[in-house]
Short mmCIF file of C-alpha atoms in Angstrom, two decimals:
data_model
loop_
_atom_site.label_atom_id
_atom_site.label_comp_id
_atom_site.label_asym_id
_atom_site.label_seq_id
_atom_site.Cartn_x
_atom_site.Cartn_y
_atom_site.Cartn_z
CA UNK Z 2 -39.15 11.60 -107.82
CA UNK Z 3 -39.37 15.24 -106.67
CA UNK Z 4 -38.44 16.29 -103.15
CA UNK Z 5 -39.51 19.70 -101.86
CA UNK Z 6 -37.78 21.12 -98.81
CA UNK Z 7 -39.34 24.05 -96.94
CA UNK Z 8 -37.66 26.02 -94.19
CA UNK Z 9 -39.62 28.14 -91.79
CA UNK Z 10 -37.78 30.98 -90.15
CA UNK Z 11 -38.71 31.08 -86.50
CA UNK Z 12 -36.47 33.93 -85.46
CA UNK Z 13 -37.22 37.16 -87.18
CA UNK Z 14 -36.53 40.63 -85.92
CA UNK Z 15 -39.59 42.42 -84.66
CA UNK Z 16 -39.30 45.90 -86.13
CA UNK Z 17 -41.79 48.50 -84.93
CA UNK Z 18 -44.89 48.69 -87.10
CA UNK Z 19 -44.53 51.26 -89.89
CA UNK Z 20 -46.48 54.52 -89.84
CA UNK Z 21 -49.49 54.05 -92.14
CA UNK Z 22 -48.87 55.50 -95.60
CA UNK Z 23 -52.01 57.58 -95.25
CA UNK Z 24 -54.79 58.08 -92.75
CA UNK Z 25 -58.31 58.97 -93.80
CA UNK Z 26 -61.44 60.29 -92.09
CA UNK Z 27 -64.76 61.00 -93.80
CA UNK Z 28 -68.06 62.58 -92.70
CA UNK Z 29 -71.12 62.51 -94.95
CA UNK Z 30 -74.69 63.68 -94.44
CA UNK Z 31 -77.14 60.91 -93.53
CA UNK Z 32 -79.64 59.69 -96.10
CA UNK Z 33 -82.52 60.74 -93.83
CA UNK Z 34 -82.50 62.97 -90.78
CA UNK Z 35 -85.07 64.71 -88.63
CA UNK Z 36 -82.66 67.62 -88.09
CA UNK Z 37 -81.18 70.06 -90.60
CA UNK Z 38 -77.80 68.81 -91.84
CA UNK Z 39 -75.04 70.55 -93.77
CA UNK Z 40 -75.36 69.38 -97.39
CA UNK Z 41 -71.66 68.62 -97.78
CA UNK Z 42 -69.40 65.59 -97.39
CA UNK Z 43 -65.95 66.17 -95.87
CA UNK Z 44 -62.86 64.02 -96.19
CA UNK Z 45 -59.38 64.52 -94.74
CA UNK Z 46 -56.26 62.50 -95.54
CA UNK Z 47 -52.79 62.78 -94.01
CA UNK Z 48 -49.56 61.33 -95.36
CA UNK Z 49 -46.30 61.27 -93.37
CA UNK Z 50 -43.41 62.93 -95.20
CA UNK Z 51 -40.84 62.43 -92.43
CA UNK Z 52 -39.12 64.76 -89.96
CA UNK Z 53 -42.42 65.66 -88.29
CA UNK Z 54 -43.94 66.90 -91.55
CA UNK Z 55 -47.25 65.71 -93.01
CA UNK Z 56 -49.16 66.42 -96.21
CA UNK Z 57 -52.81 67.13 -95.41
CA UNK Z 58 -55.51 66.98 -98.08
CA UNK Z 59 -59.04 68.11 -97.24
CA UNK Z 60 -61.90 67.59 -99.68
CA UNK Z 61 -65.44 69.04 -99.54
CA UNK Z 62 -68.15 67.69 -101.84
CA UNK Z 63 -71.57 69.40 -101.77
CA UNK Z 64 -74.51 66.99 -101.90
CA UNK Z 65 -76.66 69.72 -103.47
CA UNK Z 66 -75.87 72.93 -105.35
CA UNK Z 67 -74.18 75.44 -103.04
CA UNK Z 68 -73.79 79.21 -103.45
CA UNK Z 69 -70.39 78.98 -101.71
CA UNK Z 70 -68.10 76.39 -100.12
CA UNK Z 71 -65.49 77.22 -97.50
CA UNK Z 72 -62.91 74.65 -96.42
CA UNK Z 73 -60.47 75.17 -93.54
CA UNK Z 74 -58.13 73.22 -91.28
CA UNK Z 75 -57.87 73.30 -87.49
CA UNK Z 76 -54.41 72.36 -86.21
CA UNK Z 77 -53.12 71.66 -82.70
CA UNK Z 78 -51.09 74.38 -80.98
CA UNK Z 79 -47.77 72.60 -81.60
CA UNK Z 80 -48.26 72.46 -85.38
CA UNK Z 81 -47.89 75.06 -88.10
CA UNK Z 82 -49.10 75.08 -91.67
CA UNK Z 83 -46.53 75.57 -94.41
CA UNK Z 84 -49.27 76.59 -96.86
CA UNK Z 85 -52.86 77.81 -96.98
CA UNK Z 86 -55.13 76.78 -94.11
CA UNK Z 87 -58.40 77.79 -95.73
CA UNK Z 88 -59.99 78.31 -99.12
CA UNK Z 89 -63.33 79.63 -100.36
CA UNK Z 90 -65.08 78.88 -103.64
CA UNK Z 91 -68.13 80.51 -105.22
CA UNK Z 92 -71.08 78.59 -106.67
CA UNK Z 93 -70.39 74.86 -106.63
CA UNK Z 94 -72.46 72.18 -108.34
CA UNK Z 95 -73.61 68.99 -106.63
CA UNK Z 96 -70.83 66.41 -106.49
CA UNK Z 97 -68.01 68.82 -107.43
CA UNK Z 98 -64.94 68.28 -105.26
CA UNK Z 99 -63.22 71.26 -103.68
CA UNK Z 100 -59.73 70.33 -102.48
CA UNK Z 101 -57.29 72.04 -100.12
CA UNK Z 102 -53.79 70.52 -99.82
CA UNK Z 103 -51.11 71.83 -97.51
CA UNK Z 104 -48.10 70.66 -95.55
CA UNK Z 105 -48.12 70.70 -91.77
CA UNK Z 106 -45.03 70.65 -89.59
CA UNK Z 107 -45.16 69.57 -85.95
CA UNK Z 108 -42.88 71.04 -83.30
CA UNK Z 109 -40.25 68.37 -82.58
CA UNK Z 110 -40.56 69.12 -78.85
CA UNK Z 111 -44.11 67.74 -79.02
CA UNK Z 112 -42.54 64.40 -80.04
CA UNK Z 113 -44.90 63.03 -82.66
CA UNK Z 114 -43.91 59.38 -82.79
CA UNK Z 115 -43.62 57.69 -86.18
CA UNK Z 116 -41.78 54.59 -87.29
CA UNK Z 117 -38.82 56.72 -88.41
CA UNK Z 118 -38.75 58.83 -85.22
CA UNK Z 119 -39.85 56.66 -82.30
CA UNK Z 120 -39.88 59.46 -79.73
CA UNK Z 121 -42.23 59.59 -76.79
CA UNK Z 122 -45.62 58.74 -78.28
CA UNK Z 123 -47.97 61.69 -78.60
CA UNK Z 124 -51.11 61.80 -80.68
CA UNK Z 125 -52.50 64.90 -82.32
CA UNK Z 126 -55.59 65.55 -84.38
CA UNK Z 127 -56.18 67.64 -87.48
CA UNK Z 128 -59.72 68.66 -88.38
CA UNK Z 129 -61.16 69.68 -91.75
CA UNK Z 130 -64.16 72.02 -91.55
CA UNK Z 131 -66.48 72.57 -94.52
CA UNK Z 132 -69.01 75.40 -94.37
CA UNK Z 133 -71.93 75.80 -96.78
CA UNK Z 134 -74.69 78.45 -96.65
CA UNK Z 135 -78.22 77.00 -96.59
CA UNK Z 136 -81.18 79.40 -96.61
CA UNK Z 137 -79.05 82.27 -95.22
CA UNK Z 138 -77.62 80.05 -92.47
CA UNK Z 139 -74.05 78.78 -92.65
CA UNK Z 140 -73.91 75.08 -91.80
CA UNK Z 141 -70.73 73.10 -91.16
CA UNK Z 142 -69.52 69.52 -91.20
CA UNK Z 143 -66.18 68.31 -89.84
CA UNK Z 144 -63.88 65.31 -90.23
CA UNK Z 145 -61.01 64.64 -87.83
CA UNK Z 146 -57.95 62.45 -88.35
CA UNK Z 147 -55.34 61.32 -85.82
CA UNK Z 148 -51.66 61.93 -86.52
CA UNK Z 149 -48.88 60.17 -84.65
CA UNK Z 150 -49.09 57.26 -82.26
CA UNK Z 151 -51.56 57.45 -79.40
CA UNK Z 152 -50.10 57.50 -75.92
CA UNK Z 153 -50.28 54.25 -74.02
CA UNK Z 154 -53.01 54.00 -71.42
CA UNK Z 155 -51.69 54.67 -67.92
CA UNK Z 156 -51.01 51.65 -65.71
CA UNK Z 157 -53.53 51.22 -62.95
CA UNK Z 158 -53.88 49.04 -59.90
CA UNK Z 159 -57.39 48.03 -58.83
CA UNK Z 160 -58.37 47.67 -55.18
CA UNK Z 161 -61.54 46.14 -53.75
CA UNK Z 162 -62.94 48.35 -51.00
CA UNK Z 163 -64.64 46.84 -47.91
CA UNK Z 164 -68.09 47.71 -49.31
CA UNK Z 165 -67.32 45.76 -52.52
CA UNK Z 166 -66.77 48.78 -54.76
CA UNK Z 167 -63.66 48.82 -56.94
CA UNK Z 168 -61.18 51.70 -56.90
CA UNK Z 169 -58.35 52.29 -59.38
CA UNK Z 170 -55.03 53.91 -58.65
CA UNK Z 171 -53.03 55.34 -61.55
CA UNK Z 172 -49.36 54.41 -61.27
CA UNK Z 173 -46.45 56.24 -62.91
#
């Protein structure tokens, strides 16, 4: 005779959710479009390194042969790059990846909240911009990724006015 005893722990500490290991955003040209589109796919990935520092990797992949590919990053005002923010490559074949990797440091006064530094939550965005010339016109595609924890929505109180319309009051 075999007896199996199982215990279920009902009381566990609720630690804050960890910062995702990496965040990813991707923008690709549509299969069909009635408007001219930049023939390049853009991808941006961020990885938290701690102490308000992130590793940012931007990747541009032309969907047709390009005479040049330019890749750059747009950072918020409270961030600074610890490496190159843009790169340019000459002729690039279809499907060839062009990668730009740099570290970004956020000003601690901006209080980017992560699991290791649960300061006042503030979200920021980093954008990768890929530019490709097409018939003497430079076309661009962007991908944007959020960094940090988004701020909580403000509390509101809703009132019904005499005419039946609803009004909201934002409370501190």
